[in-house]
GROMACS .gro file of C-alpha atoms in nm:
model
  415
    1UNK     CA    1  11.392   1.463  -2.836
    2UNK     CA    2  11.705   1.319  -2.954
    3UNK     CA    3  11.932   1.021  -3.020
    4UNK     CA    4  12.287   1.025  -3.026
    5UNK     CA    5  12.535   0.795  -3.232
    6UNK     CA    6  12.894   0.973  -3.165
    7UNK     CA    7  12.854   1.295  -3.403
    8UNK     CA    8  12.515   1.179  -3.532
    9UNK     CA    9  12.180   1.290  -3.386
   10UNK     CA   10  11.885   1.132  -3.512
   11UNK     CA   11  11.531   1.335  -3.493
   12UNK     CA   12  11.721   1.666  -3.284
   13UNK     CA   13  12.008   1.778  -3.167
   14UNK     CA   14  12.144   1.924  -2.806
   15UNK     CA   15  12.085   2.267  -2.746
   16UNK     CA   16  12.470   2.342  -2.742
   17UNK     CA   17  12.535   2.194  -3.086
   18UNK     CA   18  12.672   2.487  -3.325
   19UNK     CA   19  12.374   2.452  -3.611
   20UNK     CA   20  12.185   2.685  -3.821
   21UNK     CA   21  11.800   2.796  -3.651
   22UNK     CA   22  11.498   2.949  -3.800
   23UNK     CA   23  11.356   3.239  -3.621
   24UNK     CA   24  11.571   3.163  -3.350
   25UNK     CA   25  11.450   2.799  -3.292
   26UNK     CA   26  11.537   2.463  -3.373
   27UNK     CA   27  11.253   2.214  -3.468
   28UNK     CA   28  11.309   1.818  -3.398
   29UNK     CA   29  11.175   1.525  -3.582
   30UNK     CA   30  10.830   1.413  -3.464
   31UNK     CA   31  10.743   1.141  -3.572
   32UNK     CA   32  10.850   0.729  -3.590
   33UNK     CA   33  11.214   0.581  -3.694
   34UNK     CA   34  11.286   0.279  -3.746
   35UNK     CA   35  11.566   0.045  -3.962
   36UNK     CA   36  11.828   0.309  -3.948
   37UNK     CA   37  12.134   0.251  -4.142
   38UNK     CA   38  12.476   0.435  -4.205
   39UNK     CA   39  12.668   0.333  -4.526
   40UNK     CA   40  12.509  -0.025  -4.542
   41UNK     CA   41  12.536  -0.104  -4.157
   42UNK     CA   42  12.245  -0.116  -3.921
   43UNK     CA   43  12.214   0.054  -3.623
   44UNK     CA   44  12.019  -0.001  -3.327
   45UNK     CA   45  11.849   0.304  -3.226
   46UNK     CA   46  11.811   0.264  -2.854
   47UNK     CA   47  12.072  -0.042  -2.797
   48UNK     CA   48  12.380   0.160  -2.988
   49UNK     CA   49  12.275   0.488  -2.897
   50UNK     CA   50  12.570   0.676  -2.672
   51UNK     CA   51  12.287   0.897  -2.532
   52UNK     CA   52  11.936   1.063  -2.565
   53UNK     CA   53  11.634   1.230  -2.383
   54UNK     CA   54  11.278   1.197  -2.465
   55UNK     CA   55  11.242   0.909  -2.649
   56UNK     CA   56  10.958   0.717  -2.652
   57UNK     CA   57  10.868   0.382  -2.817
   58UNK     CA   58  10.672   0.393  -3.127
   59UNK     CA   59  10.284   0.318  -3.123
   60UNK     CA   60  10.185   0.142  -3.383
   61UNK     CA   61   9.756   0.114  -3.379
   62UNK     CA   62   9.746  -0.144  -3.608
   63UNK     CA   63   9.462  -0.321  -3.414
   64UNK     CA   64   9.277   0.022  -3.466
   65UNK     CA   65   9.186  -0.139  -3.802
   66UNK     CA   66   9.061  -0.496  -3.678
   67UNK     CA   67   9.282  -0.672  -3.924
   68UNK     CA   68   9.227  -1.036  -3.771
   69UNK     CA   69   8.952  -1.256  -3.938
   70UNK     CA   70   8.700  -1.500  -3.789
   71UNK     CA   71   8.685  -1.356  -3.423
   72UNK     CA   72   9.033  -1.303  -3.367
   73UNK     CA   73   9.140  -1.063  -3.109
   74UNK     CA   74   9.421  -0.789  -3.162
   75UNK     CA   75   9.704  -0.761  -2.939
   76UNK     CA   76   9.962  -0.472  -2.995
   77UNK     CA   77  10.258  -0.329  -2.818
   78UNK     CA   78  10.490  -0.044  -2.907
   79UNK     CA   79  10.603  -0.204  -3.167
   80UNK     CA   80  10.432  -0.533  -3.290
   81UNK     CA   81  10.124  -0.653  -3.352
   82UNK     CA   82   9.964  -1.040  -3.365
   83UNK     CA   83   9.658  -1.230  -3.386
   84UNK     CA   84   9.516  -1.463  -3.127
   85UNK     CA   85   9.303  -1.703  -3.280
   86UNK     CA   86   9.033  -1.920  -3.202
   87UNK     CA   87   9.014  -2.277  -3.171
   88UNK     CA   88   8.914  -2.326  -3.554
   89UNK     CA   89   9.103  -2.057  -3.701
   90UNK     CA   90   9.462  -2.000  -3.751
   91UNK     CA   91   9.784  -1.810  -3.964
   92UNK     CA   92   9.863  -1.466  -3.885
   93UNK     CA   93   9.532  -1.307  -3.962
   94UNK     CA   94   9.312  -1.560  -3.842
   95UNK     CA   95   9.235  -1.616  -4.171
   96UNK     CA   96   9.314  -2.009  -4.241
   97UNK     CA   97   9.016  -2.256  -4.108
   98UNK     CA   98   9.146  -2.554  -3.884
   99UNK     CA   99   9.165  -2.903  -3.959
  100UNK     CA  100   8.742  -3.011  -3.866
  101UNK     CA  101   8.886  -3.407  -3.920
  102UNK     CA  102   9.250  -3.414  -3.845
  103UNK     CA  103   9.429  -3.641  -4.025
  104UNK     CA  104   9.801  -3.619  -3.909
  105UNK     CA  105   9.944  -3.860  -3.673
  106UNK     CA  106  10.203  -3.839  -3.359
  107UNK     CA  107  10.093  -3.482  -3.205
  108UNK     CA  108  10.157  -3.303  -3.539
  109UNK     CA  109  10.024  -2.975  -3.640
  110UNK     CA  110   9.766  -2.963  -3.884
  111UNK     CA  111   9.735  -2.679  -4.122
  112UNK     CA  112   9.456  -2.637  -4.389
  113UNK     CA  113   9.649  -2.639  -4.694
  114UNK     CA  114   9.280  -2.544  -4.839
  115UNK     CA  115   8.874  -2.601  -4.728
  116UNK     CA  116   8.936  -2.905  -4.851
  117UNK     CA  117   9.314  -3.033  -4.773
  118UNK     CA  118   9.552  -3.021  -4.481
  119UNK     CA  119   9.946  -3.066  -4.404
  120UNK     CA  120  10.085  -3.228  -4.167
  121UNK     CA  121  10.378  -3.032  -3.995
  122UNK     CA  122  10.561  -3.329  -3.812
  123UNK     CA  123  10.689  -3.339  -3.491
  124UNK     CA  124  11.058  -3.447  -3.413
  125UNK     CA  125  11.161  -3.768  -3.506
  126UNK     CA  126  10.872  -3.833  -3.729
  127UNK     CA  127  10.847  -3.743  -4.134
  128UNK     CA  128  10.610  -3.880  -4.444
  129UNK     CA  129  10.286  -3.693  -4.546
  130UNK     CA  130  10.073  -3.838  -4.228
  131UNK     CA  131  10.386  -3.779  -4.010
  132UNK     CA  132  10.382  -4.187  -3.969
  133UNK     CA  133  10.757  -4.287  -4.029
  134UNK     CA  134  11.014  -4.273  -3.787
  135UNK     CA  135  11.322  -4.087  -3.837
  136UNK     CA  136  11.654  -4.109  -3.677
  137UNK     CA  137  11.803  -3.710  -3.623
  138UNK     CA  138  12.160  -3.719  -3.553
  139UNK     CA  139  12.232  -3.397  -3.726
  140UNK     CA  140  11.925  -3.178  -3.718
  141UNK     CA  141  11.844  -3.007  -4.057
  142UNK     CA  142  11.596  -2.698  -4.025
  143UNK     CA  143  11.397  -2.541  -4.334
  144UNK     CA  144  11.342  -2.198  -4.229
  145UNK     CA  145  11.008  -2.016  -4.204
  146UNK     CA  146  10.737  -2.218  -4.410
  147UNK     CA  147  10.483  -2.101  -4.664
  148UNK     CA  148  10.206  -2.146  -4.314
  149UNK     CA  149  10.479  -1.907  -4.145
  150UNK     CA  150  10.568  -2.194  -3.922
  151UNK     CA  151  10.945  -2.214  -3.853
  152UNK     CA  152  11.145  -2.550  -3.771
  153UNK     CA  153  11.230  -2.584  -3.431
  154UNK     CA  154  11.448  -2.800  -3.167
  155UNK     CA  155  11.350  -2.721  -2.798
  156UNK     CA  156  11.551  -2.855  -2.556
  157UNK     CA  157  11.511  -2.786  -2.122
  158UNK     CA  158  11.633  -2.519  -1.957
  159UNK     CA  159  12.003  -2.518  -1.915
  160UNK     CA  160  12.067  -2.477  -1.536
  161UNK     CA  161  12.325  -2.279  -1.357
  162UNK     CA  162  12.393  -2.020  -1.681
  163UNK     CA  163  12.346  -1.660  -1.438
  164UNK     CA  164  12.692  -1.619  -1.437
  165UNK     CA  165  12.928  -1.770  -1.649
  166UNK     CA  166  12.858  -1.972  -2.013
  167UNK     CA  167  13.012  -2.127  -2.269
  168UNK     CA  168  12.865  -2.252  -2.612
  169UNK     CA  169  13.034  -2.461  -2.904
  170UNK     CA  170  12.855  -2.580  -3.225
  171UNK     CA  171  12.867  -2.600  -3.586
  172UNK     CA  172  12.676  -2.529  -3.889
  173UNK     CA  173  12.602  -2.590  -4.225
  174UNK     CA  174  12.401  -2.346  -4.449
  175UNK     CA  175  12.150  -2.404  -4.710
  176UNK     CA  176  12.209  -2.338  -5.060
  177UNK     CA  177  12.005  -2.024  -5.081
  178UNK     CA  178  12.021  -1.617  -5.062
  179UNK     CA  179  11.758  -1.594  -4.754
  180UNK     CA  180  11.985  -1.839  -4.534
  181UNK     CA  181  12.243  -1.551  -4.415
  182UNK     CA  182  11.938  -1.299  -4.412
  183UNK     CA  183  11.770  -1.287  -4.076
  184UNK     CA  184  11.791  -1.612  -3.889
  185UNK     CA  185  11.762  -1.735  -3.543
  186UNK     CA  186  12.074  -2.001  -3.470
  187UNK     CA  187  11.933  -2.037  -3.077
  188UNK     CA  188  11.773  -1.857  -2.813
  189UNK     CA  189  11.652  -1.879  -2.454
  190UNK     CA  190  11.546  -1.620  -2.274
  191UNK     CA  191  11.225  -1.470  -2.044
  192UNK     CA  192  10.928  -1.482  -2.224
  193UNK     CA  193  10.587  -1.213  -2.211
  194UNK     CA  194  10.564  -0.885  -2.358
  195UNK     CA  195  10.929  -0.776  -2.445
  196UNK     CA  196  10.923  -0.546  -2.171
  197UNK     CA  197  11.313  -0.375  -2.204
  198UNK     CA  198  11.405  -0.552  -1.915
  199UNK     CA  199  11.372  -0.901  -2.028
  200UNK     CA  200  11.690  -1.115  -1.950
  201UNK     CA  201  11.756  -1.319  -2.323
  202UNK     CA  202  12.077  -1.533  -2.478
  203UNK     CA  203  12.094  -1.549  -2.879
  204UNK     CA  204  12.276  -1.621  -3.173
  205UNK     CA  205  12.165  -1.575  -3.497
  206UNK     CA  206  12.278  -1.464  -3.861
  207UNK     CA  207  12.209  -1.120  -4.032
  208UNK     CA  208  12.330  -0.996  -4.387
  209UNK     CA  209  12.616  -1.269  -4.404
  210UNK     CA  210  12.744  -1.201  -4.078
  211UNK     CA  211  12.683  -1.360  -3.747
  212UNK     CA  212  12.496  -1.178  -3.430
  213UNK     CA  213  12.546  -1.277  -3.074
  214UNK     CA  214  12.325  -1.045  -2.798
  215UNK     CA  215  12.254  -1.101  -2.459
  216UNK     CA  216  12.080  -0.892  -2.188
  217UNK     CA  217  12.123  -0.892  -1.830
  218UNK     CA  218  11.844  -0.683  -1.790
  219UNK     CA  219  11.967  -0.366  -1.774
  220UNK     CA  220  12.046  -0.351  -2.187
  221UNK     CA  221  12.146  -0.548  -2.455
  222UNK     CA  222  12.514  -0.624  -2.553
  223UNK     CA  223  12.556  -0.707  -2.906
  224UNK     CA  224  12.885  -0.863  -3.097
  225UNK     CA  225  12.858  -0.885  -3.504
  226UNK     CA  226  13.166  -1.115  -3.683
  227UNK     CA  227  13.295  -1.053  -4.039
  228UNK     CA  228  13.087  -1.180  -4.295
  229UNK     CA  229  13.096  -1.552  -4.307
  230UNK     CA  230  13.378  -1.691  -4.607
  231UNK     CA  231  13.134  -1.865  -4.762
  232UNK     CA  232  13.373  -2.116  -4.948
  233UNK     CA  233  13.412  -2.286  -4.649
  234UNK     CA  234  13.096  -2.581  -4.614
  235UNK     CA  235  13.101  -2.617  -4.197
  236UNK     CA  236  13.146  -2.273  -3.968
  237UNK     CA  237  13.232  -2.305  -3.603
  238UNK     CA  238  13.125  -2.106  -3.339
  239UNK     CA  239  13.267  -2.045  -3.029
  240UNK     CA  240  13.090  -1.787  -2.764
  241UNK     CA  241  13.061  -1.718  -2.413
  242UNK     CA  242  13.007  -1.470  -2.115
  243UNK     CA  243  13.206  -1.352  -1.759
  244UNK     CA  244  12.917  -1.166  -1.557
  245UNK     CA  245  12.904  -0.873  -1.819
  246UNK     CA  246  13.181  -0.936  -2.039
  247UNK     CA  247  13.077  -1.131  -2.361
  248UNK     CA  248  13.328  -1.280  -2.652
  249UNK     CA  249  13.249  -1.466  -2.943
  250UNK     CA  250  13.506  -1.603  -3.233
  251UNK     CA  251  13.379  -1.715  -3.586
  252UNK     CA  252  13.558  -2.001  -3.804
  253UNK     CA  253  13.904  -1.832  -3.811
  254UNK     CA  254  13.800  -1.455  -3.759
  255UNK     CA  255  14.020  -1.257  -3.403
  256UNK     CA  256  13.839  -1.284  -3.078
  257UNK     CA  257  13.577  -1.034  -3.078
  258UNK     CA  258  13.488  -0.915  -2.692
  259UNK     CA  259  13.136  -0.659  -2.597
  260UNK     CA  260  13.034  -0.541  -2.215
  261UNK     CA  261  12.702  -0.509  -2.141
  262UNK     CA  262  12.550  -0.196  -2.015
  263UNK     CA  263  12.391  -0.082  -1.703
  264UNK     CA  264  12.508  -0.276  -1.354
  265UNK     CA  265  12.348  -0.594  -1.391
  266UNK     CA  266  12.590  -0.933  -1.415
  267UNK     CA  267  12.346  -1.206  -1.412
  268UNK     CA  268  12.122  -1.379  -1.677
  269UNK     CA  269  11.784  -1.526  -1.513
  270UNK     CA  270  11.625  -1.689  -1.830
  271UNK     CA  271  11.326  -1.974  -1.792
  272UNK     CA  272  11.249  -2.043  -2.124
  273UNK     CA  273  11.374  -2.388  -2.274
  274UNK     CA  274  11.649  -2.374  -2.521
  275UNK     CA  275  11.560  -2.311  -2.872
  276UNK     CA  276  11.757  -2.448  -3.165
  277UNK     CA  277  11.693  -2.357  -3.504
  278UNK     CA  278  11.353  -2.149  -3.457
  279UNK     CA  279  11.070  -2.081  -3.208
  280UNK     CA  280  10.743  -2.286  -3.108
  281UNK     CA  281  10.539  -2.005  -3.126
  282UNK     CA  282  10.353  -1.903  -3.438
  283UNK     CA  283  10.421  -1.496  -3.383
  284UNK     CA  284  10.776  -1.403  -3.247
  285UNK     CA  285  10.655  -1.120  -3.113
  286UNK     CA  286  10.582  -1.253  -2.851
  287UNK     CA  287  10.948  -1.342  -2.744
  288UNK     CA  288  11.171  -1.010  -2.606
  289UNK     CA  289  11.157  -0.753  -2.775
  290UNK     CA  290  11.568  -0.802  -2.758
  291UNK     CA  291  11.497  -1.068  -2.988
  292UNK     CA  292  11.519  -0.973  -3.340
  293UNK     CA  293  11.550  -1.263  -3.566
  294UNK     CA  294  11.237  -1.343  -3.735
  295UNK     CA  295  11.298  -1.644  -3.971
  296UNK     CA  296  11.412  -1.998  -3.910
  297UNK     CA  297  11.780  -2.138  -3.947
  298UNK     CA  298  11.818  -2.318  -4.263
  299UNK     CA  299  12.029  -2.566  -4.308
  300UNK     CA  300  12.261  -2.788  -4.037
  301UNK     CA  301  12.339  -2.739  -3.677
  302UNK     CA  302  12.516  -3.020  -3.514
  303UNK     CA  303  12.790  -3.055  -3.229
  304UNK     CA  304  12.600  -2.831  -2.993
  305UNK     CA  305  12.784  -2.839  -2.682
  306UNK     CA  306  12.775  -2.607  -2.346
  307UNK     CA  307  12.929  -2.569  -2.020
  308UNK     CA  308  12.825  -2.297  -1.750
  309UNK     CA  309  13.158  -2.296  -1.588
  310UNK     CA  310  13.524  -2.322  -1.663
  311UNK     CA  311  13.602  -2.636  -1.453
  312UNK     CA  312  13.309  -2.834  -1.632
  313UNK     CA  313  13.319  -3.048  -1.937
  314UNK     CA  314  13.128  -2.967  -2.254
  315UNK     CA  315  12.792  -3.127  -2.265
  316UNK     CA  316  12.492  -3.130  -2.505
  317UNK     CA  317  12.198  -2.951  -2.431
  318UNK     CA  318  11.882  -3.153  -2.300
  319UNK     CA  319  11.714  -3.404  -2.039
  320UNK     CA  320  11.851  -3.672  -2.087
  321UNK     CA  321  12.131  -3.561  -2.256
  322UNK     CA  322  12.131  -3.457  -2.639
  323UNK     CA  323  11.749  -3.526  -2.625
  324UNK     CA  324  11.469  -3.208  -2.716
  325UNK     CA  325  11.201  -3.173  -2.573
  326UNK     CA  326  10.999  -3.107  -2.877
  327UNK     CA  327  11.039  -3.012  -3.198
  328UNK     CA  328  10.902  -2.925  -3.597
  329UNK     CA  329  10.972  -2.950  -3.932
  330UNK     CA  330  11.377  -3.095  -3.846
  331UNK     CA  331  11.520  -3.327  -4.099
  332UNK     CA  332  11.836  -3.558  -4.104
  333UNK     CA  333  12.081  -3.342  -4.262
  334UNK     CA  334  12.129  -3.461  -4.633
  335UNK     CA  335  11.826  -3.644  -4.631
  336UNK     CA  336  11.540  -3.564  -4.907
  337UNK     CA  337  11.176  -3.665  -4.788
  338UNK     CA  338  11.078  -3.602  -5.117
  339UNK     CA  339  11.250  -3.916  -5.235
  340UNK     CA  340  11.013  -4.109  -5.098
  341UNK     CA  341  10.665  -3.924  -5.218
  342UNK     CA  342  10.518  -3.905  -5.593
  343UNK     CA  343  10.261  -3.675  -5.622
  344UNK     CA  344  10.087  -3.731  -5.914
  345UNK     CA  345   9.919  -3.532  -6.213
  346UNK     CA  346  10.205  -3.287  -6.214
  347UNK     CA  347  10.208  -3.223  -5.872
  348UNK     CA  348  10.581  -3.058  -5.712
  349UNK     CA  349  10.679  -3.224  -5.394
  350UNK     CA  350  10.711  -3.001  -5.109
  351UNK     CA  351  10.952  -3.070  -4.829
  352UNK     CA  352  11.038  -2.820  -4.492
  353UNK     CA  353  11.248  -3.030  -4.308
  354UNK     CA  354  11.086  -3.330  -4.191
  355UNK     CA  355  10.765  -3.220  -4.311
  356UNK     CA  356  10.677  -3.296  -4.662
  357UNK     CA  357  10.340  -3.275  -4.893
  358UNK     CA  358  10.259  -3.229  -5.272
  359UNK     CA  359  10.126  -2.890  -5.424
  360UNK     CA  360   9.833  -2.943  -5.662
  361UNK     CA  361   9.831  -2.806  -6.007
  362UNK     CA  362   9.423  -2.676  -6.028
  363UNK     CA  363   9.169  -2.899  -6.083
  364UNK     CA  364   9.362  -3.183  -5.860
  365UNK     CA  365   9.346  -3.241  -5.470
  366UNK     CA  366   9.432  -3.444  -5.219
  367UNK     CA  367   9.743  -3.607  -5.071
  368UNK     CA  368   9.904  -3.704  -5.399
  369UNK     CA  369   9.707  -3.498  -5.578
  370UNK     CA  370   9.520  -3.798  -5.731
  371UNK     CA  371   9.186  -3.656  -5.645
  372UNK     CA  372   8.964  -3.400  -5.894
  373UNK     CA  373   8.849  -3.060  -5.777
  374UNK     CA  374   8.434  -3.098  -5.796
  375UNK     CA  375   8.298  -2.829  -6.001
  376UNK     CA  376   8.119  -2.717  -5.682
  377UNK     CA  377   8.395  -2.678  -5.455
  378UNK     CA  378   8.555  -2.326  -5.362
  379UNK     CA  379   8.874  -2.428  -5.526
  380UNK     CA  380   8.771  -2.504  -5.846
  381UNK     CA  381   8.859  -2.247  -6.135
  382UNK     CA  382   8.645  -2.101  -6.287
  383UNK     CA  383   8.383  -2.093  -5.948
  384UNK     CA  384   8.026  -2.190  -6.012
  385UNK     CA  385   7.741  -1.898  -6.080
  386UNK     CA  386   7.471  -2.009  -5.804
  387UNK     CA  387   7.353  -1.714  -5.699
  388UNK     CA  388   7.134  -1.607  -5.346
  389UNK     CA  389   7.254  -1.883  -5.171
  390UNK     CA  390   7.175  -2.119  -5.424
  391UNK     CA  391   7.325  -2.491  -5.340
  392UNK     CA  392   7.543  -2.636  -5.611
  393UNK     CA  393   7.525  -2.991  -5.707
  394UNK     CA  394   7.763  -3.181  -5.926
  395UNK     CA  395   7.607  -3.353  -6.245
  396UNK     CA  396   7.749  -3.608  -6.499
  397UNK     CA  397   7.886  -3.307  -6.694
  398UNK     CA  398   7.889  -2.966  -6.508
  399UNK     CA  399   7.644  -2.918  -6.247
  400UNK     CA  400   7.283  -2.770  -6.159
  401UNK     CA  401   7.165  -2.499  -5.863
  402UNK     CA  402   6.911  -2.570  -5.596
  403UNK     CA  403   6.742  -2.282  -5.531
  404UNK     CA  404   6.621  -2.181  -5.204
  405UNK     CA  405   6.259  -2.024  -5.139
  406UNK     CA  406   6.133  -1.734  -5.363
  407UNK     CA  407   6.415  -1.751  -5.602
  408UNK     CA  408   6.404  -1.949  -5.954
  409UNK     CA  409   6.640  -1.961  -6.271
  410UNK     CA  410   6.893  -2.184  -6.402
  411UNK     CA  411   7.149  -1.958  -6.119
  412UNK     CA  412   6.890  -1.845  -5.930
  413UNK     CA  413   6.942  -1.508  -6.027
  414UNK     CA  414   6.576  -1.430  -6.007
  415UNK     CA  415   6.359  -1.364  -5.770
   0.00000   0.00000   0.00000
């Protein structure tokens, strides 16, 4: 089996090929690659290949191991692997329990912080640490991927009418930080399931500085990567679009940079809604395989605009239009939520976009950490010694065990 990128075979190469054998035969690379890079660039082992025989996607049985908690059941394909949790249980193992007594308001997403306390991941248009106040968006500001492994999100409807022909326009701002230029999802839409190869998808996104527009028809994916960004200037502009299989997309003030799609196919037949910023779902794996872009934008995207033929006007995404659907964790760009939250007893203030809470030093709890870990709960530090089941109960100063039947001792450690 083999994989060819112009005069470089990965795992064999052709019979023909003028190359030194043993004992007369030539042995090929069994095995798994993935993340294959040349001098710093990646390349895309089945989208960039030129050519190749017996190649076969990768199994990988992680679900041979059971890693989900609390009844979670195991779903793998060739090359990802997620959780699908229960009604009381969530993050990627399973491993978080829910929010028993939910205490965030407007259709947010409660996440159990701890046993004991629970963020409130706000919807759009709302912020504060119960998700109660109202905020105007007029240029959306999204966090990235947050410590839950929730990522910000805009949604907007399906754009109509965008087999053919397309044209986007929009602007952004990025955070302040390293991981913003890393491996982040600008927008997507695209068919949604498995990631079966021939899943029709539209995105944009940013890798190692540079920016990454891909599309597939259906019958591959086309792929166009700009310059790195110049990173002295605060607002980049984007300007993409696609002709049946001919794609282009120009960066700030970087040349026209064109791509044709392979295969025969010359129409996109997407469903999904529109994603800005990040996805809904919890696992990205289950989005197209196609779809490689794993982490939230962070920072601003404003002036989205789109038009899905040349005698159109530019219009904002949405129904009505310039209004999403749904949305989490998006900000007002330049606003701090945490300007308006004290946590107290040295507490930090937390804030992912519109979504905002205080992280406890130990011993404290609560929403403002004003609250003191008992010395029977499973957060405090050090943990009590009741042994066998033993029931802790808090006392003036320290606490006392319970014992259940046939044990005895100040721990029940005794039978």
């Amino acid at each position: 089996s083999q994989v060819t990128f112009g005069s470089i075979f990965l795992g064999n190469v052709p019979a023909h090929e003028d190359v030194h054998r043993c004992a007369g035969q030539i042995y090929g690379y069994k095995g798994c690659i993935r993340d294959f890079q040349v001098n710093n660039k990646e390349l895309f082992i089945i989208d960039e290949a030129l050519g190749g025989r017996n190649v076969e996607n990768c199994n990988v049985p992680i679900c041979d191991y059971h890693p989900c908690y609390n009844g979670g059941t195991c779903t793998s394909d060739a090359e990802n692997w997620f959780c699908e949790c229960p009604k009381l249980y969530s993050g990627k193992l399973c491993q978080f329990a829910s929010c028993d007594e939910n205490p965030c308001e407007n259709g947010a997403t409660c996440f159990p912080k701890s046993r004991r306390d629970a963020v409130c991941l706000c919807p759009y248009g709302r912020s504060g640490i119960l998700c109660r106040d109202a905020i105007n968006i007029s240029q959306p500001y999204f966090s990235g991927t947050d410590v839950f492994g929730y990522t910000s999100f805009l949604a907007y409807s399906t754009i109509p009418d965008i087999i053919f022909y397309y044209e986007f326009r929009l602007k952004f701002q990025l955070a302040n930080h390293h991981s913003a230029l890393q491996d982040n999802l600008i927008f997507f839409t695209g068919q949604k399931g498995q990631g079966l190869n021939g899943d029709d998808f539209l995105e944009l996104g940013l890798r190692n500085g540079r920016v990454v527009y891909s599309y597939n028809l259906g019958s591959g994916t086309a792929t166009i990567i700009s310059k790195p960004l110049d990173l002295t200037l605060s607002i980049h502009v984007i300007h993409l679009g696609r002709y049946l299989q001919k794609g282009w997309l120009k960066v700030d003030d970087q040349k026209n940079r064109t791509v044709i799609s392979p295969g025969r196919l010359v129409g996109l037949n997407v469903f999904s809604q529109f994603y800005l910023g990040g996805y809904h779902e919890y696992t990205p794996e289950l989005l197209p395989k196609g779809s490689r872009f794993k982490n939230s934008f962070q920072g601003c995207i404003f002036d989205v605009q789109v038009r899905t033929s040349m005698n159109q006007e530019f219009k904002s995404p949405g129904t009505p239009e310039g209004h999403p659907n749904a949305g989490r964790s998006v900000g007002q760009c330049k606003d701090s939520p945490c300007s308006l939250i004290k946590c107290r007893n040295g507490g930090k203030c937390i804030e992912s976009g519109s979504t905002v809470y205080c992280d406890c030093l130990t011993g404290w709890k609560g929403a403002f950490c004003t609250e003191t870990v008992s010395v029977c709960e499973p957060e405090h530090n050090p943990p009590h010694l009741c042994k066998q089941g033993g029931t802790c109960v808090p006392l003036p100063k320290g606490y006392t065990c319970h014992c259940p039947l046939g044990t005895t001792g100040t721990y029940c450690e005794q039978g």
